[in-house]
Amino acid sequence: MTHHPVDHELIEAAADVARTRAHGDNHTMAAAARTRDGRIVTAMNAYHFTGGPCAELVVIGAAAAQGAYDLDTMVAVGDRDRGVVPPCGRCRQVLADYFPDLKVIVTTPTGTRTLPITDLLPVTYVWSDHQLEPDGAGTAS
Ligand SMILES: [Zn+2]
């Protein structure tokens, strides 16, 4: 497995947002993304019982609002000193579809690691592989 260094500046950016901007039950998780051109974009989750988005998903839109459509690395940090939190299953699927080359910082039993999104979702469903062609001649299997 390729070893990727841990982007501590990115973790600190998310931790700073989690520490200073967490608010009640609605905003409890922060995410930070390193764009392909080196910028850092941050966001918080928007909890709602109907399925309000995790911080990882909000940061995708926040990056797009800044013209950043390709993300290199992402990390999420919980409020109340919970530290780095790995992405949930839904986020893993979204991140893999949006950014197949994304790296995600997670904590593992052996410490903080930077892992490819594909390692977090093995044998994954690839949405684009299963879309039928407009003329009905699709090859989805
Ligand atoms: Zn999630």
PDB file of C-alpha atoms and ligand atoms in Angstrom:
ATOM      1  CA  MET A   1       0.000   0.000   0.000  1.00  0.00           C
ATOM      2  CA  THR A   2       1.289   3.433  -0.926  1.00  0.00           C
ATOM      3  CA  HIS A   3       2.158   5.543   2.061  1.00  0.00           C
ATOM      4  CA  HIS A   4       0.700   9.032   2.026  1.00  0.00           C
ATOM      5  CA  PRO A   5       1.902  11.634   4.526  1.00  0.00           C
ATOM      6  CA  VAL A   6      -0.700  13.011   6.923  1.00  0.00           C
ATOM      7  CA  ASP A   7      -1.757  16.598   6.138  1.00  0.00           C
ATOM      8  CA  HIS A   8      -1.656  17.990   9.660  1.00  0.00           C
ATOM      9  CA  GLU A   9      -2.496  21.495   8.466  1.00  0.00           C
ATOM     10  CA  LEU A  10      -5.734  20.101   7.049  1.00  0.00           C
ATOM     11  CA  ILE A  11      -6.600  18.324  10.303  1.00  0.00           C
ATOM     12  CA  GLU A  12      -5.952  21.511  12.226  1.00  0.00           C
ATOM     13  CA  ALA A  13      -8.187  23.500   9.872  1.00  0.00           C
ATOM     14  CA  ALA A  14     -11.075  21.114  10.518  1.00  0.00           C
ATOM     15  CA  ALA A  15     -10.332  20.978  14.242  1.00  0.00           C
ATOM     16  CA  ASP A  16     -10.357  24.757  14.443  1.00  0.00           C
ATOM     17  CA  VAL A  17     -13.793  24.941  12.821  1.00  0.00           C
ATOM     18  CA  ALA A  18     -15.098  22.148  15.072  1.00  0.00           C
ATOM     19  CA  ARG A  19     -13.724  23.946  18.134  1.00  0.00           C
ATOM     20  CA  THR A  20     -14.979  27.426  17.302  1.00  0.00           C
ATOM     21  CA  ARG A  21     -18.090  26.954  15.146  1.00  0.00           C
ATOM     22  CA  ALA A  22     -19.911  23.914  16.503  1.00  0.00           C
ATOM     23  CA  HIS A  23     -23.452  24.903  17.445  1.00  0.00           C
ATOM     24  CA  GLY A  24     -26.033  22.853  19.301  1.00  0.00           C
ATOM     25  CA  ASP A  25     -27.213  19.630  17.701  1.00  0.00           C
ATOM     26  CA  ASN A  26     -27.254  20.954  14.138  1.00  0.00           C
ATOM     27  CA  HIS A  27     -23.568  21.611  13.591  1.00  0.00           C
ATOM     28  CA  THR A  28     -21.404  19.073  15.382  1.00  0.00           C
ATOM     29  CA  MET A  29     -18.916  17.956  12.732  1.00  0.00           C
ATOM     30  CA  ALA A  30     -16.421  19.922  10.679  1.00  0.00           C
ATOM     31  CA  ALA A  31     -14.699  18.840   7.498  1.00  0.00           C
ATOM     32  CA  ALA A  32     -11.729  20.292   5.676  1.00  0.00           C
ATOM     33  CA  ALA A  33     -10.715  19.522   2.118  1.00  0.00           C
ATOM     34  CA  ARG A  34      -7.445  20.211   0.349  1.00  0.00           C
ATOM     35  CA  THR A  35      -8.220  21.248  -3.209  1.00  0.00           C
ATOM     36  CA  ARG A  36      -6.114  19.965  -6.076  1.00  0.00           C
ATOM     37  CA  ASP A  37      -4.553  23.447  -6.366  1.00  0.00           C
ATOM     38  CA  GLY A  38      -3.616  23.506  -2.693  1.00  0.00           C
ATOM     39  CA  ARG A  39      -6.341  25.561  -1.054  1.00  0.00           C
ATOM     40  CA  ILE A  40      -8.167  24.484   2.103  1.00  0.00           C
ATOM     41  CA  VAL A  41     -11.973  24.626   2.197  1.00  0.00           C
ATOM     42  CA  THR A  42     -13.918  23.993   5.394  1.00  0.00           C
ATOM     43  CA  ALA A  43     -17.570  23.351   6.217  1.00  0.00           C
ATOM     44  CA  MET A  44     -19.824  21.968   8.910  1.00  0.00           C
ATOM     45  CA  ASN A  45     -22.570  19.391   8.771  1.00  0.00           C
ATOM     46  CA  ALA A  46     -26.217  20.475   8.672  1.00  0.00           C
ATOM     47  CA  TYR A  47     -27.958  17.833  10.737  1.00  0.00           C
ATOM     48  CA  HIS A  48     -31.611  17.121  10.068  1.00  0.00           C
ATOM     49  CA  PHE A  49     -33.654  13.984  10.672  1.00  0.00           C
ATOM     50  CA  THR A  50     -34.627  13.875   6.983  1.00  0.00           C
ATOM     51  CA  GLY A  51     -31.003  13.232   6.093  1.00  0.00           C
ATOM     52  CA  GLY A  52     -29.210  16.523   6.450  1.00  0.00           C
ATOM     53  CA  PRO A  53     -25.750  16.274   4.961  1.00  0.00           C
ATOM     54  CA  CYS A  54     -22.589  15.321   6.788  1.00  0.00           C
ATOM     55  CA  ALA A  55     -19.750  17.831   6.845  1.00  0.00           C
ATOM     56  CA  GLU A  56     -17.936  15.852   4.144  1.00  0.00           C
ATOM     57  CA  LEU A  57     -20.799  16.491   1.717  1.00  0.00           C
ATOM     58  CA  VAL A  58     -21.246  20.144   2.616  1.00  0.00           C
ATOM     59  CA  VAL A  59     -17.555  20.754   1.984  1.00  0.00           C
ATOM     60  CA  ILE A  60     -17.971  19.450  -1.580  1.00  0.00           C
ATOM     61  CA  GLY A  61     -20.502  22.196  -2.254  1.00  0.00           C
ATOM     62  CA  ALA A  62     -18.492  24.808  -0.376  1.00  0.00           C
ATOM     63  CA  ALA A  63     -15.478  23.974  -2.532  1.00  0.00           C
ATOM     64  CA  ALA A  64     -17.553  24.245  -5.696  1.00  0.00           C
ATOM     65  CA  ALA A  65     -18.745  27.673  -4.547  1.00  0.00           C
ATOM     66  CA  GLN A  66     -15.074  28.693  -4.590  1.00  0.00           C
ATOM     67  CA  GLY A  67     -14.497  27.186  -8.015  1.00  0.00           C
ATOM     68  CA  ALA A  68     -12.719  24.115  -6.661  1.00  0.00           C
ATOM     69  CA  TYR A  69     -14.118  21.008  -8.322  1.00  0.00           C
ATOM     70  CA  ASP A  70     -11.299  18.567  -7.667  1.00  0.00           C
ATOM     71  CA  LEU A  71     -10.398  17.636  -4.120  1.00  0.00           C
ATOM     72  CA  ASP A  72      -7.166  15.931  -3.126  1.00  0.00           C
ATOM     73  CA  THR A  73      -7.605  15.113   0.568  1.00  0.00           C
ATOM     74  CA  MET A  74     -10.412  15.332   3.113  1.00  0.00           C
ATOM     75  CA  VAL A  75     -10.740  14.985   6.863  1.00  0.00           C
ATOM     76  CA  ALA A  76     -13.603  15.325   9.337  1.00  0.00           C
ATOM     77  CA  VAL A  77     -13.232  16.315  12.973  1.00  0.00           C
ATOM     78  CA  GLY A  78     -15.902  16.113  15.651  1.00  0.00           C
ATOM     79  CA  ASP A  79     -16.795  18.777  18.151  1.00  0.00           C
ATOM     80  CA  ARG A  80     -16.090  18.425  21.891  1.00  0.00           C
ATOM     81  CA  ASP A  81     -12.566  17.150  21.224  1.00  0.00           C
ATOM     82  CA  ARG A  82     -13.662  13.979  19.438  1.00  0.00           C
ATOM     83  CA  GLY A  83     -10.784  14.276  17.014  1.00  0.00           C
ATOM     84  CA  VAL A  84     -10.682  12.794  13.518  1.00  0.00           C
ATOM     85  CA  VAL A  85     -13.859  10.881  12.628  1.00  0.00           C
ATOM     86  CA  PRO A  86     -14.018   8.553   9.615  1.00  0.00           C
ATOM     87  CA  PRO A  87     -16.650   9.146   6.921  1.00  0.00           C
ATOM     88  CA  CYS A  88     -19.947   7.252   7.145  1.00  0.00           C
ATOM     89  CA  GLY A  89     -20.991   4.790   4.462  1.00  0.00           C
ATOM     90  CA  ARG A  90     -23.041   7.281   2.475  1.00  0.00           C
ATOM     91  CA  CYS A  91     -20.181   9.773   2.397  1.00  0.00           C
ATOM     92  CA  ARG A  92     -17.729   7.091   1.303  1.00  0.00           C
ATOM     93  CA  GLN A  93     -19.948   6.317  -1.683  1.00  0.00           C
ATOM     94  CA  VAL A  94     -20.402   9.986  -2.610  1.00  0.00           C
ATOM     95  CA  LEU A  95     -16.709  10.765  -2.218  1.00  0.00           C
ATOM     96  CA  ALA A  96     -15.712   7.753  -4.318  1.00  0.00           C
ATOM     97  CA  ASP A  97     -18.084   8.806  -7.112  1.00  0.00           C
ATOM     98  CA  TYR A  98     -17.085  12.479  -7.069  1.00  0.00           C
ATOM     99  CA  PHE A  99     -13.360  12.066  -6.500  1.00  0.00           C
ATOM    100  CA  PRO A 100     -12.077   8.565  -7.294  1.00  0.00           C
ATOM    101  CA  ASP A 101      -8.519   9.665  -6.457  1.00  0.00           C
ATOM    102  CA  LEU A 102      -9.415  11.340  -3.146  1.00  0.00           C
ATOM    103  CA  LYS A 103      -7.416  10.575  -0.026  1.00  0.00           C
ATOM    104  CA  VAL A 104      -9.119  10.580   3.379  1.00  0.00           C
ATOM    105  CA  ILE A 105      -7.465  11.037   6.744  1.00  0.00           C
ATOM    106  CA  VAL A 106      -8.750   8.554   9.315  1.00  0.00           C
ATOM    107  CA  THR A 107      -7.698   7.183  12.643  1.00  0.00           C
ATOM    108  CA  THR A 108      -6.837   3.516  12.757  1.00  0.00           C
ATOM    109  CA  PRO A 109      -5.716   1.204  15.556  1.00  0.00           C
ATOM    110  CA  THR A 110      -2.157   2.077  14.515  1.00  0.00           C
ATOM    111  CA  GLY A 111      -2.629   5.833  14.409  1.00  0.00           C
ATOM    112  CA  THR A 112      -3.685   8.570  12.044  1.00  0.00           C
ATOM    113  CA  ARG A 113      -3.421   7.516   8.409  1.00  0.00           C
ATOM    114  CA  THR A 114      -4.105   8.933   4.967  1.00  0.00           C
ATOM    115  CA  LEU A 115      -5.928   6.325   2.888  1.00  0.00           C
ATOM    116  CA  PRO A 116      -7.303   6.321  -0.653  1.00  0.00           C
ATOM    117  CA  ILE A 117     -11.091   6.506  -0.709  1.00  0.00           C
ATOM    118  CA  THR A 118     -11.053   3.220  -2.607  1.00  0.00           C
ATOM    119  CA  ASP A 119      -9.459   1.557   0.422  1.00  0.00           C
ATOM    120  CA  LEU A 120     -12.400   2.739   2.524  1.00  0.00           C
ATOM    121  CA  LEU A 121     -14.928   1.230   0.129  1.00  0.00           C
ATOM    122  CA  PRO A 122     -13.552  -2.026  -1.279  1.00  0.00           C
ATOM    123  CA  VAL A 123     -15.371  -3.798  -4.111  1.00  0.00           C
ATOM    124  CA  THR A 124     -17.393  -0.632  -4.470  1.00  0.00           C
ATOM    125  CA  TYR A 125     -20.410   0.105  -6.577  1.00  0.00           C
ATOM    126  CA  VAL A 126     -19.263   2.607  -9.230  1.00  0.00           C
ATOM    127  CA  TRP A 127     -22.315   4.632 -10.177  1.00  0.00           C
ATOM    128  CA  SER A 128     -21.009   5.707 -13.575  1.00  0.00           C
ATOM    129  CA  ASP A 129     -20.404   2.086 -14.543  1.00  0.00           C
ATOM    130  CA  HIS A 130     -24.086   1.300 -14.245  1.00  0.00           C
ATOM    131  CA  GLN A 131     -25.773   4.096 -16.190  1.00  0.00           C
ATOM    132  CA  LEU A 132     -27.547   3.016 -19.356  1.00  0.00           C
ATOM    133  CA  GLU A 133     -26.715   4.794 -22.573  1.00  0.00           C
ATOM    134  CA  PRO A 134     -29.372   7.302 -23.704  1.00  0.00           C
ATOM    135  CA  ASP A 135     -30.194   5.137 -26.746  1.00  0.00           C
ATOM    136  CA  GLY A 136     -30.864   2.153 -24.581  1.00  0.00           C
ATOM    137  CA  ALA A 137     -27.763   0.368 -25.828  1.00  0.00           C
ATOM    138  CA  GLY A 138     -26.113   0.497 -22.428  1.00  0.00           C
ATOM    139  CA  THR A 139     -23.751  -2.169 -21.334  1.00  0.00           C
ATOM    140  CA  ALA A 140     -24.464  -2.051 -17.639  1.00  0.00           C
ATOM    141  CA  SER A 141     -24.209  -5.464 -16.131  1.00  0.00           C
TER     142      SER A 141
HETATM  143 ZN    ZN B   1     -21.374  10.983   6.237  1.00  0.00          ZN
END
